Short mmCIF file of C-alpha atoms and ligand atoms in Angstrom, two decimals:
data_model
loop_
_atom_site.label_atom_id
_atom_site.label_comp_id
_atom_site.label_asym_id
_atom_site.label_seq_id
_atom_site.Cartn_x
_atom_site.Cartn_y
_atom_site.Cartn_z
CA UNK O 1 0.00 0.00 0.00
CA UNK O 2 1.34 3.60 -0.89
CA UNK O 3 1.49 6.13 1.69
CA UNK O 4 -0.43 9.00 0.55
CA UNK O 5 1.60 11.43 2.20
CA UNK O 6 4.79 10.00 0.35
CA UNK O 7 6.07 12.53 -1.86
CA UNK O 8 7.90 9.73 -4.30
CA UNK O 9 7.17 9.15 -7.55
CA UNK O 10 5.13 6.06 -7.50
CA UNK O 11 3.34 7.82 -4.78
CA UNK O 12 2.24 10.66 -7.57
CA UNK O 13 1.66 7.94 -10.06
CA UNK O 14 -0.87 6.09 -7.68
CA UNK O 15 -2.74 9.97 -7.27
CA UNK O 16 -2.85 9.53 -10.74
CA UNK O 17 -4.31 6.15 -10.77
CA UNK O 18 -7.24 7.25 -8.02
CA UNK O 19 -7.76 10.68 -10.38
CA UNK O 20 -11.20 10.08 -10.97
CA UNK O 21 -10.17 13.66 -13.52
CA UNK O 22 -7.26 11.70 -15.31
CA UNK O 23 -9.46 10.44 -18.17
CA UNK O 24 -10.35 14.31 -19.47
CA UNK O 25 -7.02 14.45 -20.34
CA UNK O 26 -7.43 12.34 -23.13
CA UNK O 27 -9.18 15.27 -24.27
CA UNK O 28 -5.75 16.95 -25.73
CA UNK O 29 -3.18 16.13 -27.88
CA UNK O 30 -0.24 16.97 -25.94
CA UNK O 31 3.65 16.47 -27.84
CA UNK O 32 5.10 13.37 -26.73
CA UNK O 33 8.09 14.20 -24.16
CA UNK O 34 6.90 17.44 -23.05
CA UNK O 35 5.77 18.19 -19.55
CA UNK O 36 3.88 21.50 -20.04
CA UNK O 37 3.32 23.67 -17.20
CA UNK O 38 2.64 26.63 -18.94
CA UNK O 39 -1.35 26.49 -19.48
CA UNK O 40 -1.91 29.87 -17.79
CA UNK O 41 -0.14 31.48 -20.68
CA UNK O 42 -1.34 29.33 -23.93
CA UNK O 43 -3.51 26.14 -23.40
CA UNK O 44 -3.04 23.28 -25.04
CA UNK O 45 -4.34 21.56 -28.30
CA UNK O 46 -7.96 19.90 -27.43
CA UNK O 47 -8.25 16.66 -30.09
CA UNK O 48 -11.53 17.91 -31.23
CA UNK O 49 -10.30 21.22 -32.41
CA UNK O 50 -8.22 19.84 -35.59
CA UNK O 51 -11.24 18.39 -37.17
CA UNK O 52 -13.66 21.40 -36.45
CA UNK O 53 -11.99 23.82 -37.98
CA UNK O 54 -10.97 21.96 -40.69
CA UNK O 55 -14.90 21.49 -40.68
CA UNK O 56 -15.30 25.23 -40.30
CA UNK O 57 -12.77 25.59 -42.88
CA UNK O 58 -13.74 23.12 -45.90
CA UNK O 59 -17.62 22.29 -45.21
CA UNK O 60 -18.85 25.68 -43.80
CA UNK O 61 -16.88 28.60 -45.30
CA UNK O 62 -15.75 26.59 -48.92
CA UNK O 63 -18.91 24.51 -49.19
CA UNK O 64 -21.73 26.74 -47.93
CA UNK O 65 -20.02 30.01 -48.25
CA UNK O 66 -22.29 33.12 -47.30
CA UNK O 67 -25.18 30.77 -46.41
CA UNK O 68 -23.14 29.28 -43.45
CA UNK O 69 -23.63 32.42 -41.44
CA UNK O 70 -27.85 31.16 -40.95
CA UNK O 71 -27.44 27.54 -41.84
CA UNK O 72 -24.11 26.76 -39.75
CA UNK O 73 -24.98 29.25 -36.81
CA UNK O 74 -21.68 31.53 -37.29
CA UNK O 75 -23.74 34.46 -36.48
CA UNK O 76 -24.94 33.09 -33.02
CA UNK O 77 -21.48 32.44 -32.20
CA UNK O 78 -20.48 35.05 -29.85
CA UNK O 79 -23.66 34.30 -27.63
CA UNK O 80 -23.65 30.75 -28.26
CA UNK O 81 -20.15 30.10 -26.75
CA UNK O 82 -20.73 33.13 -24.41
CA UNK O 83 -23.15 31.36 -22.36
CA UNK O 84 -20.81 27.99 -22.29
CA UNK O 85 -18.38 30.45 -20.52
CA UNK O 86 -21.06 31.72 -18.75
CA UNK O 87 -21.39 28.05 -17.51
CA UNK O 88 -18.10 28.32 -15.72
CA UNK O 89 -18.08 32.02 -14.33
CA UNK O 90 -21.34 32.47 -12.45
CA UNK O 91 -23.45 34.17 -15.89
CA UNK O 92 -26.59 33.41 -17.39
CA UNK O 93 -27.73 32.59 -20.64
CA UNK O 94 -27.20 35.85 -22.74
CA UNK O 95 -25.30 37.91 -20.15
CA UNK O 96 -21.73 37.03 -21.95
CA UNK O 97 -20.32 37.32 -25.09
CA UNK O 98 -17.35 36.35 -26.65
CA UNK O 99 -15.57 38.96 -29.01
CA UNK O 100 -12.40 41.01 -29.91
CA UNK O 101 -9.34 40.59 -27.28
CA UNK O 102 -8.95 41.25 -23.62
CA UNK O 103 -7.47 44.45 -24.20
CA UNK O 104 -10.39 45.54 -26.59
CA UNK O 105 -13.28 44.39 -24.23
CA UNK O 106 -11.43 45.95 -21.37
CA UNK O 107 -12.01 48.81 -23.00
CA UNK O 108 -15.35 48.30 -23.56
CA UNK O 109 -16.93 47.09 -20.21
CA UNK O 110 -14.26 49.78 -18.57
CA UNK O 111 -15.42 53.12 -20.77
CA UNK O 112 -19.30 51.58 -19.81
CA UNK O 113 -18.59 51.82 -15.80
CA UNK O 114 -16.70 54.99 -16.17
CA UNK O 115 -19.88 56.90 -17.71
CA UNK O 116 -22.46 54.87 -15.31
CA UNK O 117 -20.05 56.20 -12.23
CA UNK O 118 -19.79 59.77 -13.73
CA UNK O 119 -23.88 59.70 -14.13
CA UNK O 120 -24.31 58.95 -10.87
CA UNK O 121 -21.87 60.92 -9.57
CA UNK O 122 -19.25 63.38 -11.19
CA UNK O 123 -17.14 63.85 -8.02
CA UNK O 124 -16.20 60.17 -8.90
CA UNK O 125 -13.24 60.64 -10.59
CA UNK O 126 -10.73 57.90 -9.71
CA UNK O 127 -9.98 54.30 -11.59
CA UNK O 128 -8.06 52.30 -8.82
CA UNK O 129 -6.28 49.29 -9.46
CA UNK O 130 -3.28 47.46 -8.72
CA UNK O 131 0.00 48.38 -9.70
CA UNK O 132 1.81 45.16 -10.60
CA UNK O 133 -1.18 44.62 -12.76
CA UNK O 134 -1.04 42.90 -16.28
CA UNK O 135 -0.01 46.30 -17.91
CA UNK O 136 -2.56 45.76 -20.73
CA UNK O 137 -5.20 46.20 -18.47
CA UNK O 138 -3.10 49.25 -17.15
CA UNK O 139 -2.20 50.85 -19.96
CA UNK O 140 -6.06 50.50 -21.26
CA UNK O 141 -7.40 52.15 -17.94
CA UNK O 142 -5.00 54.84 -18.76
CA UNK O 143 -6.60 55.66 -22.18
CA UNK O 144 -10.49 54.96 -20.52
CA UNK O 145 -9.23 57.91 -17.56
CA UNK O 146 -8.00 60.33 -20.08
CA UNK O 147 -11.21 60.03 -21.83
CA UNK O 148 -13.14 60.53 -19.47
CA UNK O 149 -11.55 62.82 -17.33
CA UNK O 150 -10.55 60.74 -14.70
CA UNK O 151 -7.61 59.37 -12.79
CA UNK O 152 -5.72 56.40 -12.84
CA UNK O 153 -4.55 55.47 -9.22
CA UNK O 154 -2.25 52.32 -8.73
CA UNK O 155 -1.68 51.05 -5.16
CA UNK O 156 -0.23 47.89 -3.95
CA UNK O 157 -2.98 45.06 -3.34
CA UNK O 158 -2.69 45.55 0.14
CA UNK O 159 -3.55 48.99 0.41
CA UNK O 160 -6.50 48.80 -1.68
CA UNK O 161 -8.86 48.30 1.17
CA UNK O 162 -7.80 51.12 3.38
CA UNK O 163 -8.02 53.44 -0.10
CA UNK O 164 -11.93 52.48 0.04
CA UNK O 165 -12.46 51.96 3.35
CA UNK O 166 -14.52 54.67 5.16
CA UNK O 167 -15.79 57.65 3.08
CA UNK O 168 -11.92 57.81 1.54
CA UNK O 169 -13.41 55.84 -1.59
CA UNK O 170 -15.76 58.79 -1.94
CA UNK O 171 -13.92 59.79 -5.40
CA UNK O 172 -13.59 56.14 -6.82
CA UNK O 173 -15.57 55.44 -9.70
CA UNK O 174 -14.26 51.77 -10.59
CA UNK O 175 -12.09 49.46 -9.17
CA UNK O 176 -10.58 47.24 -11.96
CA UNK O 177 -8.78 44.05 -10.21
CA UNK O 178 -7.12 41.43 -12.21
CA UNK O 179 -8.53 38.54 -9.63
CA UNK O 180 -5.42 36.25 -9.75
CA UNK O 181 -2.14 38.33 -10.16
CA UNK O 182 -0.31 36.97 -13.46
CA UNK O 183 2.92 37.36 -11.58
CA UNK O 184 2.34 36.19 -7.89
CA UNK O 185 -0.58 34.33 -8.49
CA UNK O 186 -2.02 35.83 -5.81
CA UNK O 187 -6.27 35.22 -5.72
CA UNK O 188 -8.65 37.96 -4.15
CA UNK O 189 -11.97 37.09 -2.46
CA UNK O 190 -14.33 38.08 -5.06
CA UNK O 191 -17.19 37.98 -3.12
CA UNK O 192 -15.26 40.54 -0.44
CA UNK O 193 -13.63 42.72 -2.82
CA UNK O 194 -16.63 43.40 -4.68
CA UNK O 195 -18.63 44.20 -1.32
CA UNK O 196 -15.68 46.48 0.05
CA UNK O 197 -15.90 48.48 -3.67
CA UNK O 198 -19.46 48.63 -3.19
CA UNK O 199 -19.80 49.80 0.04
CA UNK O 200 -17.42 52.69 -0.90
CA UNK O 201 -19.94 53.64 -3.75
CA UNK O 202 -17.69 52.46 -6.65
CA UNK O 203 -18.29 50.13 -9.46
CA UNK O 204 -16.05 46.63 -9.63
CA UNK O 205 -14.95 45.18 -12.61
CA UNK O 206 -12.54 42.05 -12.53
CA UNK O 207 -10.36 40.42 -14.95
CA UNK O 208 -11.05 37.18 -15.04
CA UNK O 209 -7.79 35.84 -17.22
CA UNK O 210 -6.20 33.83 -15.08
CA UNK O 211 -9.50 32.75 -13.17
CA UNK O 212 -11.88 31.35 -15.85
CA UNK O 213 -11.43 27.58 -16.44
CA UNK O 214 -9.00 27.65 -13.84
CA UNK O 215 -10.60 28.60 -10.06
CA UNK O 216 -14.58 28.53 -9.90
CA UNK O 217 -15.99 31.93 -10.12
CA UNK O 218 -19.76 33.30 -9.23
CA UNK O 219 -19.99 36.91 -11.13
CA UNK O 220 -23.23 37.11 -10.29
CA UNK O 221 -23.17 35.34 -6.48
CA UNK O 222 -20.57 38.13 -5.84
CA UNK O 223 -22.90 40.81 -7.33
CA UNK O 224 -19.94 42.09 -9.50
CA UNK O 225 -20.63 44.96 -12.12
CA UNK O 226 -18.30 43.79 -14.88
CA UNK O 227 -16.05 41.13 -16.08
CA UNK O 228 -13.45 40.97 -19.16
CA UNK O 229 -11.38 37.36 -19.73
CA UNK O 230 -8.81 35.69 -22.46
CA UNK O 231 -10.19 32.65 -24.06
CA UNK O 232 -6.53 31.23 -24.78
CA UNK O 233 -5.29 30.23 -21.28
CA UNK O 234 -7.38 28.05 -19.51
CA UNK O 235 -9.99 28.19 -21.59
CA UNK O 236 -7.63 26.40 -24.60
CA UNK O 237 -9.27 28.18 -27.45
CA UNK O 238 -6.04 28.71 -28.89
CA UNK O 239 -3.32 31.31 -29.68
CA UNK O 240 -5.13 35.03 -30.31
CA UNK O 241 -8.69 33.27 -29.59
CA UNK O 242 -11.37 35.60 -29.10
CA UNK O 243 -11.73 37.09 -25.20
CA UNK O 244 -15.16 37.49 -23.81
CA UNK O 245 -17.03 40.41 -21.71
CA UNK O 246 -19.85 40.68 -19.09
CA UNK O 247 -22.23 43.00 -17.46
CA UNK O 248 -24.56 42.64 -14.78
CA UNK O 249 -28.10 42.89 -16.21
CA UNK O 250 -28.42 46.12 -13.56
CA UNK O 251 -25.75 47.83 -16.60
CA UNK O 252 -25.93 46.10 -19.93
CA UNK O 253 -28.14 48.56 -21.13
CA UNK O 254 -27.31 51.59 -19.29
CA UNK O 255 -25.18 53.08 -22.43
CA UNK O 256 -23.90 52.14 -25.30
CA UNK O 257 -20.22 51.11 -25.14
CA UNK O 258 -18.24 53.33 -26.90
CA UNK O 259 -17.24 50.77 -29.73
CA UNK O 260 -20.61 50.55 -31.32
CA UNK O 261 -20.69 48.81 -34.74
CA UNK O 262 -23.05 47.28 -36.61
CA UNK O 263 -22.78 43.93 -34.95
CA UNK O 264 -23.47 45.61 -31.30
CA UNK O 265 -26.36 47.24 -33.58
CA UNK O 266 -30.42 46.45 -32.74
CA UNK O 267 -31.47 45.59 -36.51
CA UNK O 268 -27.46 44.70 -38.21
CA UNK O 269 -29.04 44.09 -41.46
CA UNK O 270 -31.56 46.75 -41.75
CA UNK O 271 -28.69 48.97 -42.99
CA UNK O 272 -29.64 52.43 -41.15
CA UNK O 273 -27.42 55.44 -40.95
CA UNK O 274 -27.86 55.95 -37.26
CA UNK O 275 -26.93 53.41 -34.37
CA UNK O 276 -29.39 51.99 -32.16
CA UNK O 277 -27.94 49.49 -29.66
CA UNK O 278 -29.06 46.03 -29.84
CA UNK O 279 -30.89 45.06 -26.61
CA UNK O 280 -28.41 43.28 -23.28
CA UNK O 281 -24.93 42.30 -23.83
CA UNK O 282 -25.02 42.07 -27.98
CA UNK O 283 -24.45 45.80 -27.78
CA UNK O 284 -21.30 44.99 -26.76
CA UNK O 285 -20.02 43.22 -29.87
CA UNK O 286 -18.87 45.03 -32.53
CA UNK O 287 -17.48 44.27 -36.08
CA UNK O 288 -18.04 40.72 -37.58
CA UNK O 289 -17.37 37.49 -35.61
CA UNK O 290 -13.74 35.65 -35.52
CA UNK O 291 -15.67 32.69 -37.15
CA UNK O 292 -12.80 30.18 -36.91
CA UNK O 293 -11.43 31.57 -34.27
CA UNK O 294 -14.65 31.45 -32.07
CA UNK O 295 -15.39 27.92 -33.06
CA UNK O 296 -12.21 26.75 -31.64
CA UNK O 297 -12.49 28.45 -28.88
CA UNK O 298 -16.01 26.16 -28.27
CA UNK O 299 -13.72 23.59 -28.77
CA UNK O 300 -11.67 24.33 -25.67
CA UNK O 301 -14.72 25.58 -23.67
CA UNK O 302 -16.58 21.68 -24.49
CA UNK O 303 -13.51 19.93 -23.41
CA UNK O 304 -13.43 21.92 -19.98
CA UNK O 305 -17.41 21.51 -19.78
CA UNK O 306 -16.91 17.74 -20.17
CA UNK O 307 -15.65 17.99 -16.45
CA UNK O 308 -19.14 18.93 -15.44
CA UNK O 309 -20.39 15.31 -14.91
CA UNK O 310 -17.05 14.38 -13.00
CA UNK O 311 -18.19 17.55 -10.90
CA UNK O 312 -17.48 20.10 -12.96
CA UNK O 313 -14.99 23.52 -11.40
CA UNK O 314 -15.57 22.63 -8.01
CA UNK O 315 -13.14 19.13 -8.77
CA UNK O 316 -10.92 21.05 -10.87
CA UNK O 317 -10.52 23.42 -8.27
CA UNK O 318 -9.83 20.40 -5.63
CA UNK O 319 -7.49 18.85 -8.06
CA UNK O 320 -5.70 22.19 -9.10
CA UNK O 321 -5.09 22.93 -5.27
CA UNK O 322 -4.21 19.29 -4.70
CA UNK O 323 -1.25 19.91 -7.48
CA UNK O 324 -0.55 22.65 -6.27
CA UNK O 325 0.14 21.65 -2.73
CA UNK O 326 2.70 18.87 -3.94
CA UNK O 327 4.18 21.55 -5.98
CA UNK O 328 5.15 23.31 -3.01
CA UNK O 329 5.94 20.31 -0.68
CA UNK O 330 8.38 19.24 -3.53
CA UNK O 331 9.84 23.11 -3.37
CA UNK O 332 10.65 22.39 -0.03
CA UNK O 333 11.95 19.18 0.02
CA UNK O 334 14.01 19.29 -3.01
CA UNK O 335 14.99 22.97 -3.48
CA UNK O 336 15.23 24.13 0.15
CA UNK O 337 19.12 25.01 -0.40
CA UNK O 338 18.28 26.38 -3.53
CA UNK O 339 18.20 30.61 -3.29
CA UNK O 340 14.93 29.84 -4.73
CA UNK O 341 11.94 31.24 -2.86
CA UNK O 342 8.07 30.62 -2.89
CA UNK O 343 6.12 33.85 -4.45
CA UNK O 344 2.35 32.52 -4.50
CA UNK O 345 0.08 32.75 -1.00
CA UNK O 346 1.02 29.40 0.75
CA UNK O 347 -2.53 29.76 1.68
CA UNK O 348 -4.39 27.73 -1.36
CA UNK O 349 -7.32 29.92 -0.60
CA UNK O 350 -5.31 32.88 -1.98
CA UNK O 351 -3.74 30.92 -4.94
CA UNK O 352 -4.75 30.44 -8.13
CA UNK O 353 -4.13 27.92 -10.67
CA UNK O 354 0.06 28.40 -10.69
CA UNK O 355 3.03 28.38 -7.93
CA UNK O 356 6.12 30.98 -9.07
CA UNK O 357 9.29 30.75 -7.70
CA UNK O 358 11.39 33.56 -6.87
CA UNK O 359 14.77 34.11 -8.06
CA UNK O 360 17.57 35.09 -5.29
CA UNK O 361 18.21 39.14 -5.43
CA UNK O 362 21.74 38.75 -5.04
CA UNK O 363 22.03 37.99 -8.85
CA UNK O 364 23.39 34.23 -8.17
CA UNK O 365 20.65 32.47 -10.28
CA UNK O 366 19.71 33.34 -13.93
CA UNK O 367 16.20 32.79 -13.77
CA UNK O 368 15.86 33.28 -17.65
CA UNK O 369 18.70 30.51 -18.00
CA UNK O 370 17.23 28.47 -15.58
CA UNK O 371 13.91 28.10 -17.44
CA UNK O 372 15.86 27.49 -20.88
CA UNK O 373 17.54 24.56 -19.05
CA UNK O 374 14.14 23.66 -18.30
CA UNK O 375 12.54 23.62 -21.53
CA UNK O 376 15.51 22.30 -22.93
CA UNK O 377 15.25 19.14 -20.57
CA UNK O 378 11.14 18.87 -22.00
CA UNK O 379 9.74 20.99 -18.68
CA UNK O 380 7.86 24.14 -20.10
CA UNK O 381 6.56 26.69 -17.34
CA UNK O 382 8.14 30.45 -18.07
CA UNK O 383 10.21 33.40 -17.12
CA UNK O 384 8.60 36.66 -16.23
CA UNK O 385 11.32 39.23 -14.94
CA UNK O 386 10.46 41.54 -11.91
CA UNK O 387 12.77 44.45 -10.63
CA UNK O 388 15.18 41.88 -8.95
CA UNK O 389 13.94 42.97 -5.48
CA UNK O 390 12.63 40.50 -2.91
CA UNK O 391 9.64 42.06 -3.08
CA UNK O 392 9.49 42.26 -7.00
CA UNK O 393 11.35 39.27 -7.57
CA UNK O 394 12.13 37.22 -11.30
CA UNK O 395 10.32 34.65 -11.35
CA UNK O 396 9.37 30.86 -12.75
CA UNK O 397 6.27 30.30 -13.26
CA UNK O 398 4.25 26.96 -13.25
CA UNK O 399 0.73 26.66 -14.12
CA UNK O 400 -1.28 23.91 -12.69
CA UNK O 401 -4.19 22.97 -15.09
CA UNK O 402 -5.90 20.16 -14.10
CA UNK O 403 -7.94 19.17 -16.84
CA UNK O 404 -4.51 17.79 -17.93
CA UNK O 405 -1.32 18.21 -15.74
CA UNK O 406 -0.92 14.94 -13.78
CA UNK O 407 0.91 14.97 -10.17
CA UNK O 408 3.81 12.57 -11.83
CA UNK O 409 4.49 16.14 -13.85
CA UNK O 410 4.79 18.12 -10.74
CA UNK O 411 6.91 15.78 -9.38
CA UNK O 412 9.29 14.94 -12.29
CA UNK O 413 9.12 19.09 -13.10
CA UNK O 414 10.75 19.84 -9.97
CA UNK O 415 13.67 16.67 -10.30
CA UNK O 416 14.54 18.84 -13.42
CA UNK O 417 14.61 21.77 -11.37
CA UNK O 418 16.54 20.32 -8.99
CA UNK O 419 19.11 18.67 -11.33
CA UNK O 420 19.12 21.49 -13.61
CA UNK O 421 20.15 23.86 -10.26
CA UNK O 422 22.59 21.23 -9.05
CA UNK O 423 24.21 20.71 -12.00
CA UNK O 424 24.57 23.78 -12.87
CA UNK O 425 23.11 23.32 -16.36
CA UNK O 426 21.46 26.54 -16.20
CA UNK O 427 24.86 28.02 -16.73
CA UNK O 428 25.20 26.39 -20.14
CA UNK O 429 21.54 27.27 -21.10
CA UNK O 430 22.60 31.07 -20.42
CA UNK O 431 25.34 30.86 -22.98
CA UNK O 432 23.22 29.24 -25.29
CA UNK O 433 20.62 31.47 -25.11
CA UNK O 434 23.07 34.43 -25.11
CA UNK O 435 24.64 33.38 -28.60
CA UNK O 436 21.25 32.79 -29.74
CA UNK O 437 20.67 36.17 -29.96
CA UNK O 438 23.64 37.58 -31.35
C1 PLP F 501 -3.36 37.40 -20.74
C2 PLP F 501 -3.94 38.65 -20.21
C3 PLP F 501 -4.45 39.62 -21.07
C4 PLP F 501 -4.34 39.42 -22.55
O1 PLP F 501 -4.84 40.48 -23.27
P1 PLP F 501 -4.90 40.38 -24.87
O2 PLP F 501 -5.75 41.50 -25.26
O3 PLP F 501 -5.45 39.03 -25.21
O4 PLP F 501 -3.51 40.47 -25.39
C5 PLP F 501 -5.03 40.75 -20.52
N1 PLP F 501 -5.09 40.90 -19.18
C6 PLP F 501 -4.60 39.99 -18.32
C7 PLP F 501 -4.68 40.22 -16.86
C8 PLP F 501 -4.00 38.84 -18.81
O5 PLP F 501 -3.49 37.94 -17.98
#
């Protein structure tokens, strides 16, 4: 009998074994000899998605041409998929769509709460956030302030609640959180966040990147206001799929967003002149559908939906944590001596779907190098440099998705780590990499 506190590799194999998840992993088609810890940044290949859009491709576009837009459903699309993400992020039928990028919807749902906040109040004036944001979102908030006005305020996460807390959130019109940090992978309380913005009188609108398909999320449990997310991370809809965007039903149809083509339009093919916003969350589209695009990005929402019989987020979630604890066990048993430190909440309730290690500030690691090594030796997670600080460290990143990652590839990911540190390999990877480039 195994001990199932062991932290050997037959140990991880028999976790394996008991996964009542394991078999969705068939689900993918995943390159022989690669260990790929890197799902938070690009998903993987679902099997199904091959055939569809070669489907989408051949039958639909070459075979039925125009007609396909009534006849193969392209036009329902964006709602159609919408409420399959809804599915996994707390929305109901025709309260999401999927369209444009991140960045673009961002934009949207963002430029929408700015002009509810400044109608109900015009001494609102601030867009918090959080500085080490994903500096899309940042950089779009900056455009959505100067538009309207307003301010762009970044604090550290920390210091967000005291900036609300109150009556000194009197002048915040939105706060725009990216609910697990890309960097730390760091998780707020969604439910408490929301009700802290709310009680100071502002509007909350979360990213849900690195959340949807990877943590279980209730937009509408939490009472949030709005919600932008990336359909190529979790979600596996593949690289530059389509991102989606929400509203609570209280806002969909408070304004127009400011992107208003025909496709957000009441009547699209009636052809008028003027705009007239097509009623609840269609006025947010805009141009014409990413037709293949969006129909591989079903494929990757199905293949995470097929975990709904098996008990759908709520075992993912169980499962992703699960990996995630051995992650860090393994960190400590193995790299202890390393210079390496643990940047993600050891608290799972504050972690999302991915553990990053920090690099040492004294300089004595490459973390860059270190990764190569990595990937070199078949172990893909990735390399996002910080300031150097302790506080800002570099760091490695590993993303735990467990539609697919098994708990042999946390273990056998950190023996490369280790042996790749020991060894010094890293060293050699750095001069590699170096002449690479030259
Ligand atoms: C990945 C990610 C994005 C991606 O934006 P694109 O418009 O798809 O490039 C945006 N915001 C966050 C927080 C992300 O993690």
């Amino acid at each position: 009998m195994t001990d199932p506190q062991a932290l050997d590799r037959a140990a991880c194999a028999a976790r394996d074994t008991a996964d009542p998840l394991a078999p969705l992993r068939e689900q993918f088609d995943l390159p022989a000899g690669v260990n790929y810890l890197d799902g938070n940044s690009l998903g993987v290949l679902p099997r199904a998605t091959a055939a569809r859009v070669q489907d989408v491709v051949t039958q639909e576009w070459g075979q039925g041409l125009i007609r396909s837009w009534n006849s193969a459903g392209w036009i329902d699309l964006p709602r159609r998929v919408g409420d399959k993400i809804g599915r996994l992020v707390g929305a109901a039928p025709g309260e999401l769509v999927v369209a444009d990028s991140t960045s673009v919807n961002l934009f949207k749902v963002l430029s929408a709460a700015a002009r509810i906040a400044q109608a109900d109040d015009p001494a609102r004036r601030v867009i918090v956030s959080e500085r080490s944001n994903f500096p899309t979102d940042l950089y779009i908030a900056e455009s959505v302030a100067a538009q309207h006005g307003m301010v762009l305020e970044l604090h550290d996460i920390d210091a967000i609640p005291a900036r609300l807390a109150s009556g000194a959130g009197s002048d915040v019109a939105v706060l725009m959180l990216t609910q697990v940090n890309y960097r730390s992978g760091r998780m707020a309380d969604m439910a408490a966040v929301t009700a802290q913005a709310h009680a100071a009188g502002a509007l909350m609108l979360w990213d849900l990147a690195h959340s949807a398909g990877a943590v279980p999320v209730d937009l509408n449990g939490a009472n949030a206001d709005f919600a932008v997310g990336c359909g190529y991370k979790y979600l596996n809809g593949g690289p530059g799929a389509p991102a989606f965007c929400w509203a609570h039903p209280r806002h969909a149809e408070r304004f127009w967003q400011p992107l208003s083509g025909w496709m957000g339009h009441a009547a699209p093919f009636v052809f008028e002149p003027g705009y007239r916003p097509a009623p609840g969350m269609q006025r947010y589209l805009c141009g014409t559908p990413p037709v293949i695009g969006a129909s591989a990005l079903e494929c990757g929402v199905d293949a995470m939906l097929a975990a709904e019989p098996l008990g759908g987020m709520a075992a993912l979630r169980t499962k992703s944590v699960a990996l995630s604890e051995l992650f860090i066990a393994l960190v400590r048993q193995h790299l202890a001596g390393s210079g390496l430190t643990i940047h993600t909440p050891l608290d799972a309730a504050q972690r999302g779907s991915q553990v990053s290690l920090g690099v040492p500030a004294d300089g004595s690691i490459d973390g860059y190098a270190v990764m190569q090594a990595l990937i070199a030796r078949g172990v893909i997670g990735d390399y996002r440099a910080g300031d150097g600080t302790a506080a800002e460290p570099h760091l490695l990143r590993f993303g735990f998705t467990p539609l697919y990652t098994r708990f042999v590839d946390v273990f056998d990911a950190i023996q490369a780590l280790a042996e790749v540190l020991a060894r010094g390999e890293w060293r050699e990877a750095r001069f590699m990499a170096k002449a690479a480039v030259t």
